[in-house]
């Protein structure tokens, strides 16, 4: 009886549980060899994925050098951001610029290579100040070269010499005086308007060379008698700008037509597209179009280039 009681007591004790022998809780940490729970899996995945964007952003972060705006030597891409500052091109009178231009044109347009090899390199040597050059361009308009030269020489004498040609001396000449030396009443008004623009400060010999091509075209075409073609000729033969394309010049248009085998004269927009590969030396490309037309015996209305050839020793 005592033995049975002891066995019963031992059985009850095992049912009630002994703290020293209680079963392990189901939430105890798993060993590395045992599979993790679904909840632990999701938690770890979320933790890992949340770090990926942060890590990616750190890798792609730009350095201070990367944030600097890029620069380009030649702004030849029409889609290029206009905010970017291109390297300023030197006038064609700077040493080595003509050679650089010819190398660029040979490489960019094989059709020009034969022309470049056939003619001496261009030269742009005019040293006239802007006011005198603009007055001269007005006097040469719509005239044969020899007649224009004669009128120009008389005009210079009337002013007291080339060094004296300026806004004050021109405004001091009345239309009757100018008419006596062969200057029409209309051209006299053009000369006076040019002088007035100088006197008002809208233009000056110091300001003009500092203007970019677009600003120069805008400002100078405000002068009576000066249109886009005259401004292009002024930029080429007086300021020696390297990248001027006179899209309205008949000689250049005919040259491009013949060079490219076109059936019709190219329009201004077509000229821009065809000659885009000449950038930033479209002035030199245009010079060869004039020479090309002269060799073919094609008559051109480009009187200013002919006058520049005689006066400036180069074209």
Short mmCIF file of C-alpha atoms in Angstrom, two decimals:
data_model
loop_
_atom_site.label_atom_id
_atom_site.label_comp_id
_atom_site.label_asym_id
_atom_site.label_seq_id
_atom_site.Cartn_x
_atom_site.Cartn_y
_atom_site.Cartn_z
CA UNK A 1 0.00 0.00 0.00
CA UNK A 2 2.77 2.40 0.85
CA UNK A 3 4.51 1.47 -2.40
CA UNK A 4 1.41 2.23 -4.47
CA UNK A 5 1.00 5.61 -2.76
CA UNK A 6 4.55 6.53 -3.55
CA UNK A 7 4.04 5.59 -7.26
CA UNK A 8 0.79 7.62 -7.44
CA UNK A 9 2.48 10.65 -5.97
CA UNK A 10 5.36 10.35 -8.47
CA UNK A 11 2.84 10.10 -11.36
CA UNK A 12 0.93 13.23 -10.27
CA UNK A 13 4.16 15.11 -9.93
CA UNK A 14 5.10 14.33 -13.53
CA UNK A 15 1.66 15.53 -14.74
CA UNK A 16 1.83 18.82 -12.88
CA UNK A 17 5.31 19.53 -14.24
CA UNK A 18 8.58 20.05 -12.52
CA UNK A 19 10.22 23.43 -13.12
CA UNK A 20 13.52 21.75 -13.43
CA UNK A 21 12.29 19.40 -16.16
CA UNK A 22 9.74 21.67 -18.00
CA UNK A 23 9.74 21.34 -21.85
CA UNK A 24 11.59 23.97 -23.89
CA UNK A 25 9.43 26.93 -25.12
CA UNK A 26 8.56 26.89 -28.81
CA UNK A 27 9.93 30.42 -29.20
CA UNK A 28 13.50 29.65 -28.26
CA UNK A 29 16.13 30.81 -30.85
CA UNK A 30 16.75 28.38 -33.65
CA UNK A 31 20.16 26.93 -34.27
CA UNK A 32 21.90 27.74 -37.60
CA UNK A 33 21.07 24.27 -38.88
CA UNK A 34 17.37 24.57 -38.31
CA UNK A 35 14.93 26.39 -40.74
CA UNK A 36 13.87 29.89 -39.70
CA UNK A 37 10.23 30.83 -39.28
CA UNK A 38 8.25 32.66 -42.01
CA UNK A 39 7.99 35.75 -39.83
CA UNK A 40 11.76 35.88 -39.42
CA UNK A 41 12.22 35.43 -43.20
CA UNK A 42 9.93 38.37 -44.08
CA UNK A 43 11.51 40.56 -41.44
CA UNK A 44 14.99 39.91 -42.76
CA UNK A 45 13.93 40.45 -46.40
CA UNK A 46 12.27 43.76 -45.60
CA UNK A 47 15.30 44.85 -43.66
CA UNK A 48 17.62 43.96 -46.55
CA UNK A 49 15.47 45.51 -49.28
CA UNK A 50 15.07 48.72 -47.36
CA UNK A 51 18.82 49.21 -47.51
CA UNK A 52 19.15 48.79 -51.31
CA UNK A 53 17.86 52.22 -52.44
CA UNK A 54 20.00 53.94 -49.84
CA UNK A 55 23.08 52.03 -50.94
CA UNK A 56 22.30 52.79 -54.63
CA UNK A 57 21.93 56.50 -53.96
CA UNK A 58 25.28 56.60 -52.23
CA UNK A 59 26.98 54.96 -55.18
CA UNK A 60 25.44 57.38 -57.71
CA UNK A 61 26.12 60.52 -55.73
CA UNK A 62 27.95 63.06 -57.90
CA UNK A 63 31.25 64.48 -56.85
CA UNK A 64 31.87 68.21 -56.86
CA UNK A 65 33.76 67.84 -60.17
CA UNK A 66 30.83 66.01 -61.78
CA UNK A 67 28.50 68.87 -60.95
CA UNK A 68 30.56 71.40 -62.89
CA UNK A 69 28.87 72.42 -66.16
CA UNK A 70 30.58 70.78 -69.13
CA UNK A 71 32.38 72.87 -71.68
CA UNK A 72 32.86 72.27 -75.38
CA UNK A 73 35.40 73.55 -77.87
CA UNK A 74 32.91 73.56 -80.73
CA UNK A 75 29.20 74.12 -80.31
CA UNK A 76 28.19 71.99 -83.31
CA UNK A 77 25.24 70.08 -81.80
CA UNK A 78 21.91 71.90 -82.37
CA UNK A 79 20.42 70.16 -79.28
CA UNK A 80 23.17 71.40 -77.01
CA UNK A 81 22.03 73.19 -73.86
CA UNK A 82 22.27 76.94 -74.64
CA UNK A 83 23.36 77.60 -71.06
CA UNK A 84 26.72 75.96 -71.69
CA UNK A 85 29.51 78.38 -72.46
CA UNK A 86 31.51 77.47 -75.57
CA UNK A 87 35.14 78.40 -75.92
CA UNK A 88 35.40 81.83 -77.55
CA UNK A 89 36.78 81.56 -81.08
CA UNK A 90 39.59 83.84 -82.13
CA UNK A 91 39.36 86.16 -85.14
CA UNK A 92 40.82 84.71 -88.33
CA UNK A 93 43.67 87.22 -88.20
CA UNK A 94 45.19 85.43 -85.18
CA UNK A 95 48.26 83.40 -86.00
CA UNK A 96 47.45 79.81 -86.88
CA UNK A 97 43.67 80.26 -87.07
CA UNK A 98 43.50 79.89 -90.87
CA UNK A 99 45.53 76.66 -90.71
CA UNK A 100 43.25 75.34 -87.98
CA UNK A 101 40.20 76.25 -90.08
CA UNK A 102 41.55 74.51 -93.18
CA UNK A 103 42.35 71.34 -91.23
CA UNK A 104 38.85 71.30 -89.79
CA UNK A 105 37.19 71.83 -93.19
CA UNK A 106 39.27 69.11 -94.85
CA UNK A 107 38.25 66.65 -92.14
CA UNK A 108 34.58 67.63 -91.96
CA UNK A 109 33.75 68.04 -95.67
CA UNK A 110 35.70 66.02 -98.26
CA UNK A 111 34.04 68.05 -101.05
CA UNK A 112 36.01 71.10 -99.93
CA UNK A 113 39.38 69.36 -100.00
CA UNK A 114 39.94 69.83 -103.75
CA UNK A 115 39.00 73.52 -103.50
CA UNK A 116 41.30 74.08 -100.54
CA UNK A 117 44.14 72.46 -102.48
CA UNK A 118 43.39 74.55 -105.59
CA UNK A 119 43.48 78.05 -104.10
CA UNK A 120 45.83 79.90 -101.81
CA UNK A 121 44.64 80.24 -98.22
CA UNK A 122 42.39 83.22 -97.51
CA UNK A 123 43.70 86.32 -95.76
CA UNK A 124 41.70 88.83 -93.76
CA UNK A 125 43.85 91.89 -93.16
CA UNK A 126 41.53 94.90 -92.91
CA UNK A 127 42.36 97.26 -90.05
CA UNK A 128 39.55 99.78 -90.58
CA UNK A 129 37.72 100.80 -87.39
CA UNK A 130 34.05 99.73 -87.31
CA UNK A 131 32.51 103.12 -88.12
CA UNK A 132 34.68 103.61 -91.20
CA UNK A 133 34.05 100.04 -92.34
CA UNK A 134 30.27 100.43 -91.98
CA UNK A 135 30.27 103.77 -93.80
CA UNK A 136 32.27 102.16 -96.58
CA UNK A 137 29.84 99.26 -96.84
CA UNK A 138 26.97 101.74 -97.28
CA UNK A 139 28.83 103.59 -100.03
CA UNK A 140 29.67 100.36 -101.89
CA UNK A 141 26.07 99.09 -101.94
CA UNK A 142 24.64 98.33 -105.39
CA UNK A 143 27.66 99.77 -107.21
CA UNK A 144 30.35 98.29 -109.41
CA UNK A 145 33.68 98.07 -107.65
CA UNK A 146 35.48 100.82 -109.59
CA UNK A 147 32.61 103.30 -109.26
CA UNK A 148 32.30 102.57 -105.54
CA UNK A 149 36.03 103.10 -105.02
CA UNK A 150 35.93 106.49 -106.73
CA UNK A 151 33.02 107.69 -104.57
CA UNK A 152 34.63 106.33 -101.42
CA UNK A 153 37.90 108.15 -102.11
CA UNK A 154 36.05 111.44 -102.64
CA UNK A 155 34.08 110.86 -99.46
CA UNK A 156 37.27 110.27 -97.45
CA UNK A 157 38.83 113.44 -98.86
CA UNK A 158 35.72 115.43 -97.97
CA UNK A 159 36.03 114.22 -94.35
CA UNK A 160 39.74 115.11 -94.23
CA UNK A 161 41.20 111.60 -94.55
CA UNK A 162 40.30 108.12 -93.32
CA UNK A 163 41.49 108.92 -89.80
CA UNK A 164 38.94 111.74 -89.65
CA UNK A 165 35.91 109.71 -90.78
CA UNK A 166 33.63 109.54 -87.75
CA UNK A 167 30.15 110.45 -86.51
CA UNK A 168 30.93 114.15 -86.14
CA UNK A 169 32.55 114.58 -89.54
CA UNK A 170 29.73 112.68 -91.29
CA UNK A 171 27.02 114.69 -89.54
CA UNK A 172 28.88 117.82 -90.62
CA UNK A 173 28.27 116.94 -94.29
CA UNK A 174 24.88 117.92 -95.67
CA UNK A 175 23.08 115.91 -98.38
CA UNK A 176 24.06 118.47 -101.05
CA UNK A 177 27.76 118.04 -100.31
CA UNK A 178 27.43 114.28 -100.44
CA UNK A 179 25.44 114.44 -103.66
CA UNK A 180 28.24 116.42 -105.31
CA UNK A 181 30.65 113.50 -104.82
CA UNK A 182 28.17 110.94 -106.15
CA UNK A 183 26.40 109.84 -102.95
CA UNK A 184 22.65 109.53 -103.47
CA UNK A 185 20.20 111.25 -101.14
CA UNK A 186 19.13 107.86 -99.77
CA UNK A 187 22.68 106.79 -98.96
CA UNK A 188 23.31 110.19 -97.38
CA UNK A 189 20.40 109.49 -94.98
CA UNK A 190 21.89 106.06 -94.23
CA UNK A 191 25.27 107.60 -93.36
CA UNK A 192 23.61 110.18 -91.11
CA UNK A 193 21.54 107.50 -89.35
CA UNK A 194 24.68 105.48 -88.67
CA UNK A 195 26.34 108.58 -87.21
CA UNK A 196 23.25 109.29 -85.07
CA UNK A 197 23.34 105.76 -83.63
CA UNK A 198 26.95 106.36 -82.63
CA UNK A 199 26.18 109.76 -81.11
CA UNK A 200 23.34 108.27 -79.04
CA UNK A 201 25.64 105.57 -77.66
CA UNK A 202 23.68 102.68 -79.17
CA UNK A 203 26.81 101.80 -81.16
CA UNK A 204 30.49 102.52 -80.75
CA UNK A 205 33.81 101.28 -82.06
CA UNK A 206 34.54 99.90 -78.59
CA UNK A 207 31.18 98.17 -78.16
CA UNK A 208 30.84 96.51 -81.57
CA UNK A 209 33.80 94.10 -81.34
CA UNK A 210 32.53 92.86 -77.97
CA UNK A 211 29.08 91.89 -79.26
CA UNK A 212 28.30 88.30 -80.17
CA UNK A 213 27.13 87.61 -83.71
CA UNK A 214 23.43 87.56 -82.86
CA UNK A 215 23.51 90.82 -80.92
CA UNK A 216 25.55 92.44 -83.65
CA UNK A 217 23.04 91.43 -86.30
CA UNK A 218 20.19 92.81 -84.21
CA UNK A 219 21.88 96.14 -83.44
CA UNK A 220 23.31 96.89 -86.86
CA UNK A 221 20.14 96.10 -88.80
CA UNK A 222 18.50 98.92 -86.83
CA UNK A 223 20.62 101.31 -88.89
CA UNK A 224 18.87 102.44 -92.06
CA UNK A 225 20.35 100.85 -95.14
CA UNK A 226 22.14 98.05 -93.31
CA UNK A 227 20.56 94.62 -93.75
CA UNK A 228 21.62 91.09 -92.80
CA UNK A 229 23.84 90.70 -95.89
CA UNK A 230 25.76 93.90 -95.09
CA UNK A 231 26.20 92.78 -91.48
CA UNK A 232 27.53 89.40 -92.62
CA UNK A 233 30.04 91.08 -94.90
CA UNK A 234 31.07 93.40 -92.08
CA UNK A 235 31.57 90.50 -89.69
CA UNK A 236 33.65 88.61 -92.27
CA UNK A 237 35.85 91.33 -93.77
CA UNK A 238 36.11 93.83 -90.91
CA UNK A 239 35.76 91.82 -87.71
CA UNK A 240 37.14 88.58 -89.20
CA UNK A 241 34.61 86.45 -87.36
CA UNK A 242 35.33 82.77 -88.12
CA UNK A 243 31.82 81.31 -88.19
CA UNK A 244 29.71 83.53 -90.44
CA UNK A 245 27.50 81.99 -93.12
CA UNK A 246 25.97 84.64 -95.43
CA UNK A 247 22.89 82.62 -96.35
CA UNK A 248 21.55 85.44 -98.53
CA UNK A 249 24.68 85.87 -100.65
CA UNK A 250 24.15 84.74 -104.23
CA UNK A 251 27.77 83.73 -104.77
CA UNK A 252 27.88 81.50 -101.69
CA UNK A 253 24.51 79.97 -102.52
CA UNK A 254 25.59 79.19 -106.08
CA UNK A 255 28.83 77.72 -104.80
CA UNK A 256 26.99 75.38 -102.42
CA UNK A 257 24.58 74.42 -105.19
CA UNK A 258 27.38 73.48 -107.56
CA UNK A 259 29.54 71.84 -104.91
CA UNK A 260 26.69 69.58 -103.73
CA UNK A 261 25.13 68.98 -107.16
CA UNK A 262 21.77 70.53 -106.23
CA UNK A 263 19.13 71.20 -108.88
CA UNK A 264 18.09 74.53 -107.36
CA UNK A 265 19.67 77.28 -105.31
CA UNK A 266 19.51 76.32 -101.63
CA UNK A 267 17.29 78.45 -99.44
CA UNK A 268 18.60 79.93 -96.17
CA UNK A 269 17.41 77.00 -94.04
CA UNK A 270 18.95 74.53 -96.48
CA UNK A 271 22.19 76.52 -96.39
CA UNK A 272 22.27 76.24 -92.61
CA UNK A 273 21.73 72.49 -92.76
CA UNK A 274 24.21 71.78 -95.56
CA UNK A 275 26.96 73.97 -94.13
CA UNK A 276 26.49 72.91 -90.51
CA UNK A 277 29.50 70.60 -90.82
CA UNK A 278 31.70 73.63 -91.56
CA UNK A 279 31.15 75.02 -88.04
CA UNK A 280 32.91 76.80 -86.46
CA UNK A 281 34.67 77.99 -89.63
CA UNK A 282 31.81 78.72 -92.01
CA UNK A 283 33.47 82.02 -92.94
CA UNK A 284 36.35 80.17 -94.56
CA UNK A 285 33.97 77.74 -96.26
CA UNK A 286 32.07 80.71 -97.70
CA UNK A 287 35.33 82.26 -98.92
CA UNK A 288 35.99 79.14 -100.97
CA UNK A 289 32.50 79.29 -102.46
CA UNK A 290 33.31 82.76 -103.84
CA UNK A 291 36.58 81.50 -105.30
CA UNK A 292 34.79 78.47 -106.75
CA UNK A 293 32.26 80.68 -108.53
CA UNK A 294 34.96 83.00 -109.86
CA UNK A 295 36.79 80.02 -111.35
CA UNK A 296 33.57 78.87 -113.02
CA UNK A 297 32.98 82.33 -114.45
CA UNK A 298 29.64 82.63 -112.68
CA UNK A 299 28.53 86.21 -112.11
CA UNK A 300 27.93 87.06 -108.46
CA UNK A 301 26.25 90.04 -106.82
CA UNK A 302 28.84 89.97 -104.03
CA UNK A 303 30.46 93.36 -104.61
CA UNK A 304 31.82 93.70 -101.07
CA UNK A 305 34.06 90.61 -101.26
CA UNK A 306 35.52 91.96 -104.49
CA UNK A 307 36.19 95.32 -102.88
CA UNK A 308 37.71 93.64 -99.86
CA UNK A 309 40.04 91.69 -102.14
CA UNK A 310 41.34 94.90 -103.65
CA UNK A 311 41.59 96.94 -100.47
CA UNK A 312 42.56 94.39 -97.86
CA UNK A 313 45.06 92.35 -99.80
CA UNK A 314 43.46 89.03 -99.34
CA UNK A 315 40.11 88.04 -100.63
#
